Amino acid sequence: MMAALITLVFVLLGLIGAFVCGFFLLFYIYPHHIVSYGFMFRRYLAGMKIKFVKHSGGTLCYAEKNVPQPDKLSIVFVHGFSSSKDQWIPCFKGLPKDLHMLALDLPGHGASSTPDEDIELGLEYVVETLNTFLKLVGLENKQIHLVGSSLGGAIAGLYTAHHPEKVAKLTLVCPAMETPVESNFALQLKQAMALGPENITIDHCALLASDVKGMKNLFSLCCYNKNITRVNDQICKGFLTLRMPKLPFFLRLFKSVISEEHLNLLLNAAPNITPPTQVIWGANDQLINVSGAELLRSQLPNCRHVDIIDNCGHAIDMDRPGAFNKHLLKFVLEDCSDKKTD
């Protein structure tokens, strides 16, 4: 009996040792697997089911939780530039479990296919892709609550301006736009614009990191929480390995949307965004200055709330996910049949 117990202990120690060795092997040689498995585990805990739909332009990947309900709005999340559906994991995990939620990987992002070289990119193209996606997932004739962040905020706003009858509520999160107070990042974008698209490289956009130093700078720009900005070098290498194959497309998209016309699209469309709208912004956003919140409020005909989150940068999902969920849920549960509120 004792011999069997000793054997079992050694077997368990061997398994633990093998697991530890395997983890360190992945961490130091294949850190991108650590990052990938981490996201997979977080999606599982959040109840996200990964699905795909095909359309004429390729394949779109998305995450879904629950099914449409007749008495509740489906919430559709649209991420920002060079991000993915994983940006919304905290929402899938933290919001009420009975809500129907979908998070789309925009073309060329996440696990969605990359548009062909002959396709002219731009916000209008992505808006039409979003419209196609909603048809493919059966939401064409059902009003939704649309939530968009950063570039996804501009896309969500434009979609609502074009299809106000399809959007019951709109939440804009640090949306891409020109703001009264310009951030250093915005000034750098204008310098890049002056060069002309043909002369722009990945070095002209801090969001197109191509080395560990660039990744650390990217985290620092997007996040206010300094614990997040001090990311381990190996984890940075893991993110880089996953992002590098997508950099040519990200650069192509960047060149397409970096223009005065695109920077002003959301603000120009704002008077036509008639559904009840919520604006959420990080007070310490270094990419798109928080001064844009009040400007949007003045232009949106049905702005119900402007919620500014303190101690929070552009990546609200990383800095203050709990505070974000609280503000979003307030609007989700609000009866918007009443008059406009402050």
Tab-separated table of C-alpha atoms in Angstrom:
chain	number	residue	atom	x	y	z
A	1	MET	CA	0.000	0.000	0.000
A	2	MET	CA	2.796	2.405	0.970
A	3	ALA	CA	4.733	1.553	-2.194
A	4	ALA	CA	1.676	2.319	-4.331
A	5	LEU	CA	1.217	5.662	-2.564
A	6	ILE	CA	4.860	6.604	-3.091
A	7	THR	CA	4.568	5.656	-6.762
A	8	LEU	CA	1.465	7.844	-7.105
A	9	VAL	CA	3.265	10.790	-5.497
A	10	PHE	CA	6.181	10.447	-7.901
A	11	VAL	CA	3.822	10.193	-10.855
A	12	LEU	CA	2.024	13.357	-9.766
A	13	LEU	CA	5.316	15.174	-9.236
A	14	GLY	CA	6.420	14.051	-12.676
A	15	LEU	CA	3.220	15.362	-14.258
A	16	ILE	CA	3.556	18.677	-12.432
A	17	GLY	CA	7.188	18.922	-13.498
A	18	ALA	CA	6.263	18.168	-17.106
A	19	PHE	CA	3.517	20.817	-17.003
A	20	VAL	CA	5.880	23.437	-15.562
A	21	CYS	CA	8.574	22.605	-18.110
A	22	GLY	CA	6.012	22.755	-20.907
A	23	PHE	CA	4.756	26.119	-19.736
A	24	PHE	CA	8.246	27.630	-19.607
A	25	LEU	CA	9.035	26.126	-23.010
A	26	LEU	CA	5.983	27.843	-24.459
A	27	PHE	CA	6.673	31.058	-22.565
A	28	TYR	CA	10.249	31.429	-23.781
A	29	ILE	CA	10.082	29.832	-27.234
A	30	TYR	CA	6.439	30.105	-28.348
A	31	PRO	CA	4.936	32.947	-26.256
A	32	HIS	CA	2.220	33.544	-28.873
A	33	HIS	CA	0.686	30.216	-27.847
A	34	ILE	CA	0.439	31.491	-24.262
A	35	VAL	CA	-1.383	34.593	-25.535
A	36	SER	CA	-3.681	32.540	-27.794
A	37	TYR	CA	-4.545	29.998	-25.118
A	38	GLY	CA	-5.127	32.828	-22.657
A	39	PHE	CA	-7.704	34.417	-24.948
A	40	MET	CA	-9.324	31.043	-25.618
A	41	PHE	CA	-9.697	30.414	-21.888
A	42	ARG	CA	-11.105	33.892	-21.251
A	43	ARG	CA	-13.623	33.454	-24.091
A	44	TYR	CA	-14.723	30.159	-22.561
A	45	LEU	CA	-15.209	31.728	-19.135
A	46	ALA	CA	-17.194	34.579	-20.715
A	47	GLY	CA	-19.509	32.156	-22.530
A	48	MET	CA	-18.460	33.311	-26.005
A	49	LYS	CA	-19.160	30.864	-28.829
A	50	ILE	CA	-16.990	31.453	-31.899
A	51	LYS	CA	-18.833	31.255	-35.224
A	52	PHE	CA	-18.231	32.052	-38.896
A	53	VAL	CA	-20.369	33.280	-41.786
A	54	LYS	CA	-19.421	33.567	-45.444
A	55	HIS	CA	-20.248	36.456	-47.752
A	56	SER	CA	-19.157	37.595	-51.194
A	57	GLY	CA	-16.104	39.336	-49.752
A	58	GLY	CA	-14.819	36.402	-47.689
A	59	THR	CA	-15.440	35.043	-44.200
A	60	LEU	CA	-16.473	36.915	-41.079
A	61	CYS	CA	-15.739	35.567	-37.605
A	62	TYR	CA	-17.792	36.566	-34.601
A	63	ALA	CA	-18.513	35.641	-31.020
A	64	GLU	CA	-22.052	35.073	-29.780
A	65	LYS	CA	-23.699	34.481	-26.419
A	66	ASN	CA	-27.324	33.370	-26.068
A	67	VAL	CA	-30.022	33.781	-28.745
A	68	PRO	CA	-32.244	36.707	-29.758
A	69	GLN	CA	-35.116	37.373	-27.366
A	70	PRO	CA	-38.409	39.045	-28.281
A	71	ASP	CA	-38.429	41.355	-25.250
A	72	LYS	CA	-34.748	42.393	-25.212
A	73	LEU	CA	-32.446	44.073	-27.700
A	74	SER	CA	-29.529	42.127	-29.129
A	75	ILE	CA	-26.263	43.944	-28.420
A	76	VAL	CA	-23.760	44.066	-31.283
A	77	PHE	CA	-20.180	45.119	-30.463
A	78	VAL	CA	-17.753	46.619	-33.017
A	79	HIS	CA	-14.063	46.822	-32.021
A	80	GLY	CA	-11.411	49.370	-32.924
A	81	PHE	CA	-8.498	49.533	-35.364
A	82	SER	CA	-6.154	46.498	-35.191
A	83	SER	CA	-8.191	44.990	-32.335
A	84	SER	CA	-10.665	42.069	-32.426
A	85	LYS	CA	-13.799	40.604	-30.867
A	86	ASP	CA	-11.664	39.735	-27.817
A	87	GLN	CA	-11.827	43.420	-26.859
A	88	TRP	CA	-15.358	42.712	-25.632
A	89	ILE	CA	-14.620	39.678	-23.413
A	90	PRO	CA	-15.206	41.737	-20.219
A	91	CYS	CA	-18.675	42.720	-21.493
A	92	PHE	CA	-19.639	39.130	-22.331
A	93	LYS	CA	-18.461	38.080	-18.882
A	94	GLY	CA	-19.722	40.997	-16.803
A	95	LEU	CA	-23.116	41.876	-18.306
A	96	PRO	CA	-26.295	39.917	-17.372
A	97	LYS	CA	-26.144	36.336	-18.591
A	98	ASP	CA	-29.524	36.454	-20.365
A	99	LEU	CA	-28.533	39.182	-22.868
A	100	HIS	CA	-27.997	38.236	-26.503
A	101	MET	CA	-24.578	39.574	-27.483
A	102	LEU	CA	-22.502	39.412	-30.651
A	103	ALA	CA	-18.983	40.723	-31.273
A	104	LEU	CA	-17.726	40.897	-34.847
A	105	ASP	CA	-14.161	40.595	-36.126
A	106	LEU	CA	-13.983	43.352	-38.739
A	107	PRO	CA	-12.527	42.363	-42.153
A	108	GLY	CA	-8.796	41.689	-41.842
A	109	HIS	CA	-8.995	41.570	-38.045
A	110	GLY	CA	-9.093	38.630	-35.645
A	111	ALA	CA	-10.123	35.472	-37.488
A	112	SER	CA	-12.031	37.231	-40.297
A	113	SER	CA	-10.547	36.960	-43.789
A	114	THR	CA	-8.560	39.814	-45.312
A	115	PRO	CA	-10.214	41.768	-48.165
A	116	ASP	CA	-8.648	41.379	-51.605
A	117	GLU	CA	-6.137	43.987	-52.722
A	118	ASP	CA	-8.549	45.369	-55.347
A	119	ILE	CA	-11.183	46.248	-52.739
A	120	GLU	CA	-11.200	49.928	-51.863
A	121	LEU	CA	-11.065	50.165	-48.104
A	122	GLY	CA	-12.629	52.892	-46.016
A	123	LEU	CA	-15.302	53.454	-43.418
A	124	GLU	CA	-18.129	53.144	-45.930
A	125	TYR	CA	-16.866	49.697	-46.958
A	126	VAL	CA	-16.820	48.507	-43.360
A	127	VAL	CA	-20.273	49.997	-42.713
A	128	GLU	CA	-21.670	47.955	-45.595
A	129	THR	CA	-19.862	44.860	-44.303
A	130	LEU	CA	-21.537	45.384	-40.924
A	131	ASN	CA	-24.910	45.611	-42.677
A	132	THR	CA	-24.166	42.356	-44.518
A	133	PHE	CA	-23.137	40.679	-41.266
A	134	LEU	CA	-26.403	41.607	-39.540
A	135	LYS	CA	-28.343	40.084	-42.426
A	136	LEU	CA	-26.306	36.887	-42.305
A	137	VAL	CA	-26.902	36.386	-38.555
A	138	GLY	CA	-30.639	36.990	-38.805
A	139	LEU	CA	-30.819	40.493	-37.341
A	140	GLU	CA	-31.785	42.287	-40.529
A	141	ASN	CA	-35.365	42.906	-39.355
A	142	LYS	CA	-34.683	43.226	-35.629
A	143	GLN	CA	-33.625	46.456	-33.963
A	144	ILE	CA	-30.336	46.244	-32.080
A	145	HIS	CA	-28.269	48.061	-29.491
A	146	LEU	CA	-25.060	48.899	-31.378
A	147	VAL	CA	-21.830	49.495	-29.429
A	148	GLY	CA	-18.666	50.706	-31.156
A	149	SER	CA	-15.240	51.655	-29.819
A	150	SER	CA	-12.598	53.901	-31.426
A	151	LEU	CA	-12.672	53.225	-35.189
A	152	GLY	CA	-15.565	50.881	-34.424
A	153	GLY	CA	-17.332	53.857	-32.835
A	154	ALA	CA	-17.114	55.811	-36.073
A	155	ILE	CA	-18.357	52.744	-37.964
A	156	ALA	CA	-21.268	52.253	-35.547
A	157	GLY	CA	-22.194	55.943	-35.764
A	158	LEU	CA	-22.134	55.970	-39.560
A	159	TYR	CA	-24.153	52.751	-39.710
A	160	THR	CA	-26.783	54.301	-37.434
A	161	ALA	CA	-26.911	57.471	-39.549
A	162	HIS	CA	-27.487	55.325	-42.660
A	163	HIS	CA	-29.913	52.875	-41.016
A	164	PRO	CA	-31.577	54.656	-38.049
A	165	GLU	CA	-34.575	52.338	-38.286
A	166	LYS	CA	-32.375	49.324	-37.459
A	167	VAL	CA	-30.721	50.753	-34.336
A	168	ALA	CA	-32.790	51.179	-31.163
A	169	LYS	CA	-29.818	52.356	-29.089
A	170	LEU	CA	-26.264	53.433	-29.892
A	171	THR	CA	-23.252	53.526	-27.577
A	172	LEU	CA	-20.141	55.344	-28.823
A	173	VAL	CA	-16.942	54.547	-26.906
A	174	CYS	CA	-14.021	56.956	-27.487
A	175	PRO	CA	-15.062	57.108	-31.168
A	176	ALA	CA	-12.546	58.027	-33.862
A	177	MET	CA	-13.042	61.700	-34.719
A	178	GLU	CA	-11.309	65.052	-34.743
A	179	THR	CA	-11.541	66.622	-31.286
A	180	PRO	CA	-11.341	70.269	-30.098
A	181	VAL	CA	-8.221	69.447	-28.080
A	182	GLU	CA	-5.803	67.386	-30.139
A	183	SER	CA	-3.745	64.627	-28.553
A	184	ASN	CA	-0.084	64.130	-29.470
A	185	PHE	CA	-1.203	61.020	-31.347
A	186	ALA	CA	-3.677	63.095	-33.394
A	187	LEU	CA	-0.940	65.597	-34.225
A	188	GLN	CA	1.292	62.732	-35.390
A	189	LEU	CA	-1.541	61.499	-37.625
A	190	LYS	CA	-1.786	64.915	-39.249
A	191	GLN	CA	1.951	64.907	-39.885
A	192	ALA	CA	1.581	61.507	-41.550
A	193	MET	CA	-1.372	62.784	-43.617
A	194	ALA	CA	0.823	65.569	-44.959
A	195	LEU	CA	3.224	62.988	-46.402
A	196	GLY	CA	0.575	61.453	-48.638
A	197	PRO	CA	-0.605	57.792	-48.499
A	198	GLU	CA	2.173	56.556	-50.786
A	199	ASN	CA	4.837	57.720	-48.325
A	200	ILE	CA	3.266	56.422	-45.111
A	201	THR	CA	4.919	53.431	-43.436
A	202	ILE	CA	4.283	51.532	-40.201
A	203	ASP	CA	6.739	53.907	-38.509
A	204	HIS	CA	4.216	56.722	-38.902
A	205	CYS	CA	1.569	55.086	-36.711
A	206	ALA	CA	2.188	54.024	-33.106
A	207	LEU	CA	-0.669	51.513	-33.430
A	208	LEU	CA	1.373	49.535	-35.976
A	209	ALA	CA	4.004	48.205	-33.590
A	210	SER	CA	6.628	45.947	-35.178
A	211	ASP	CA	8.967	45.270	-32.246
A	212	VAL	CA	8.863	44.843	-28.467
A	213	LYS	CA	9.594	48.530	-27.830
A	214	GLY	CA	6.738	49.466	-30.146
A	215	MET	CA	4.347	47.070	-28.392
A	216	LYS	CA	5.213	48.542	-25.004
A	217	ASN	CA	4.619	52.021	-26.404
A	218	LEU	CA	1.292	50.850	-27.832
A	219	PHE	CA	0.143	49.546	-24.433
A	220	SER	CA	1.318	52.775	-22.809
A	221	LEU	CA	-0.634	54.906	-25.279
A	222	CYS	CA	-3.840	52.906	-24.958
A	223	CYS	CA	-3.864	52.242	-21.208
A	224	TYR	CA	-3.826	54.494	-18.163
A	225	ASN	CA	-3.215	51.612	-15.737
A	226	LYS	CA	0.565	51.449	-15.356
A	227	ASN	CA	0.454	47.787	-14.311
A	228	ILE	CA	-0.864	47.014	-17.797
A	229	THR	CA	1.771	49.153	-19.495
A	230	ARG	CA	4.569	47.157	-17.821
A	231	VAL	CA	3.930	44.098	-19.952
A	232	ASN	CA	6.545	41.342	-19.881
A	233	ASP	CA	8.810	41.253	-22.960
A	234	GLN	CA	7.860	37.652	-23.739
A	235	ILE	CA	4.157	38.504	-23.722
A	236	CYS	CA	4.904	41.432	-26.030
A	237	LYS	CA	6.718	39.022	-28.346
A	238	GLY	CA	3.657	36.769	-28.243
A	239	PHE	CA	1.346	39.608	-29.291
A	240	LEU	CA	3.806	40.647	-31.998
A	241	THR	CA	3.940	37.140	-33.485
A	242	LEU	CA	0.145	37.118	-33.755
A	243	ARG	CA	-0.057	40.671	-35.168
A	244	MET	CA	2.836	40.657	-37.648
A	245	PRO	CA	1.019	38.756	-40.454
A	246	LYS	CA	-1.756	41.352	-40.258
A	247	LEU	CA	0.476	44.450	-40.335
A	248	PRO	CA	0.379	44.862	-44.159
A	249	PHE	CA	-3.417	44.970	-44.061
A	250	PHE	CA	-3.482	47.260	-41.027
A	251	LEU	CA	-1.142	49.652	-42.866
A	252	ARG	CA	-3.361	49.469	-45.946
A	253	LEU	CA	-6.440	50.267	-43.853
A	254	PHE	CA	-4.598	53.028	-42.013
A	255	LYS	CA	-3.726	54.702	-45.312
A	256	SER	CA	-7.358	54.462	-46.401
A	257	VAL	CA	-8.907	56.088	-43.341
A	258	ILE	CA	-6.258	58.705	-42.548
A	259	SER	CA	-7.716	61.782	-44.219
A	260	GLU	CA	-9.569	64.924	-43.180
A	261	GLU	CA	-12.687	63.469	-44.785
A	262	HIS	CA	-12.620	60.322	-42.661
A	263	LEU	CA	-11.698	62.191	-39.471
A	264	ASN	CA	-14.838	64.327	-39.857
A	265	LEU	CA	-17.252	61.617	-41.050
A	266	LEU	CA	-18.719	60.850	-37.630
A	267	LEU	CA	-19.185	64.482	-36.631
A	268	ASN	CA	-20.748	65.321	-40.000
A	269	ALA	CA	-23.116	62.365	-39.643
A	270	ALA	CA	-24.021	63.114	-36.003
A	271	PRO	CA	-27.130	65.243	-36.768
A	272	ASN	CA	-28.554	62.237	-38.639
A	273	ILE	CA	-28.000	59.842	-35.729
A	274	THR	CA	-31.517	59.993	-34.338
A	275	PRO	CA	-31.790	56.905	-32.043
A	276	PRO	CA	-31.059	57.346	-28.311
A	277	THR	CA	-27.290	57.577	-27.954
A	278	GLN	CA	-24.780	57.163	-25.159
A	279	VAL	CA	-21.200	58.472	-25.256
A	280	ILE	CA	-18.561	56.845	-23.016
A	281	TRP	CA	-14.988	58.142	-22.829
A	282	GLY	CA	-11.852	57.574	-20.772
A	283	ALA	CA	-10.863	60.809	-19.031
A	284	ASN	CA	-7.185	60.086	-19.721
A	285	ASP	CA	-7.484	58.977	-23.352
A	286	GLN	CA	-4.141	59.670	-25.060
A	287	LEU	CA	-5.312	58.667	-28.542
A	288	ILE	CA	-8.604	60.542	-28.976
A	289	ASN	CA	-8.965	63.423	-26.532
A	290	VAL	CA	-11.953	63.379	-24.192
A	291	SER	CA	-12.938	66.880	-25.385
A	292	GLY	CA	-14.717	65.095	-28.225
A	293	ALA	CA	-17.427	63.932	-25.809
A	294	GLU	CA	-19.031	67.347	-25.295
A	295	LEU	CA	-18.675	68.173	-28.972
A	296	LEU	CA	-20.570	65.002	-29.858
A	297	ARG	CA	-23.219	65.772	-27.248
A	298	SER	CA	-23.866	69.122	-28.930
A	299	GLN	CA	-24.308	67.513	-32.356
A	300	LEU	CA	-26.292	64.364	-31.491
A	301	PRO	CA	-30.048	65.070	-31.537
A	302	ASN	CA	-30.878	62.346	-28.995
A	303	CYS	CA	-27.848	62.026	-26.711
A	304	ARG	CA	-29.080	60.499	-23.444
A	305	HIS	CA	-25.806	60.194	-21.521
A	306	VAL	CA	-22.190	61.322	-21.639
A	307	ASP	CA	-20.258	59.126	-19.201
A	308	ILE	CA	-16.623	60.036	-18.505
A	309	ILE	CA	-14.617	57.330	-16.707
A	310	ASP	CA	-11.849	58.656	-14.447
A	311	ASN	CA	-8.396	57.039	-14.303
A	312	CYS	CA	-9.037	55.461	-17.678
A	313	GLY	CA	-7.363	55.658	-21.069
A	314	HIS	CA	-8.456	54.671	-24.562
A	315	ALA	CA	-8.561	50.938	-23.832
A	316	ILE	CA	-11.501	51.101	-21.443
A	317	ASP	CA	-11.922	47.307	-21.621
A	318	MET	CA	-8.449	46.935	-20.078
A	319	ASP	CA	-8.331	49.934	-17.728
A	320	ARG	CA	-11.820	50.049	-16.183
A	321	PRO	CA	-13.971	47.158	-17.519
A	322	GLY	CA	-16.189	47.151	-14.424
A	323	ALA	CA	-16.954	50.866	-14.683
A	324	PHE	CA	-17.613	50.503	-18.400
A	325	ASN	CA	-20.056	47.632	-17.854
A	326	LYS	CA	-21.852	49.669	-15.186
A	327	HIS	CA	-22.401	52.632	-17.527
A	328	LEU	CA	-23.345	50.415	-20.457
A	329	LEU	CA	-25.811	48.369	-18.402
A	330	LYS	CA	-27.494	51.567	-17.208
A	331	PHE	CA	-28.269	52.392	-20.838
A	332	VAL	CA	-29.151	48.787	-21.731
A	333	LEU	CA	-31.844	48.721	-19.031
A	334	GLU	CA	-33.118	52.254	-19.644
A	335	ASP	CA	-36.566	52.794	-21.103
A	336	CYS	CA	-35.816	55.110	-24.012
A	337	SER	CA	-39.444	55.826	-24.849
A	338	ASP	CA	-39.355	58.816	-22.505
A	339	LYS	CA	-37.929	62.266	-23.174
A	340	LYS	CA	-34.243	63.025	-23.650
A	341	THR	CA	-32.215	63.031	-20.423
A	342	ASP	CA	-28.919	64.672	-19.482
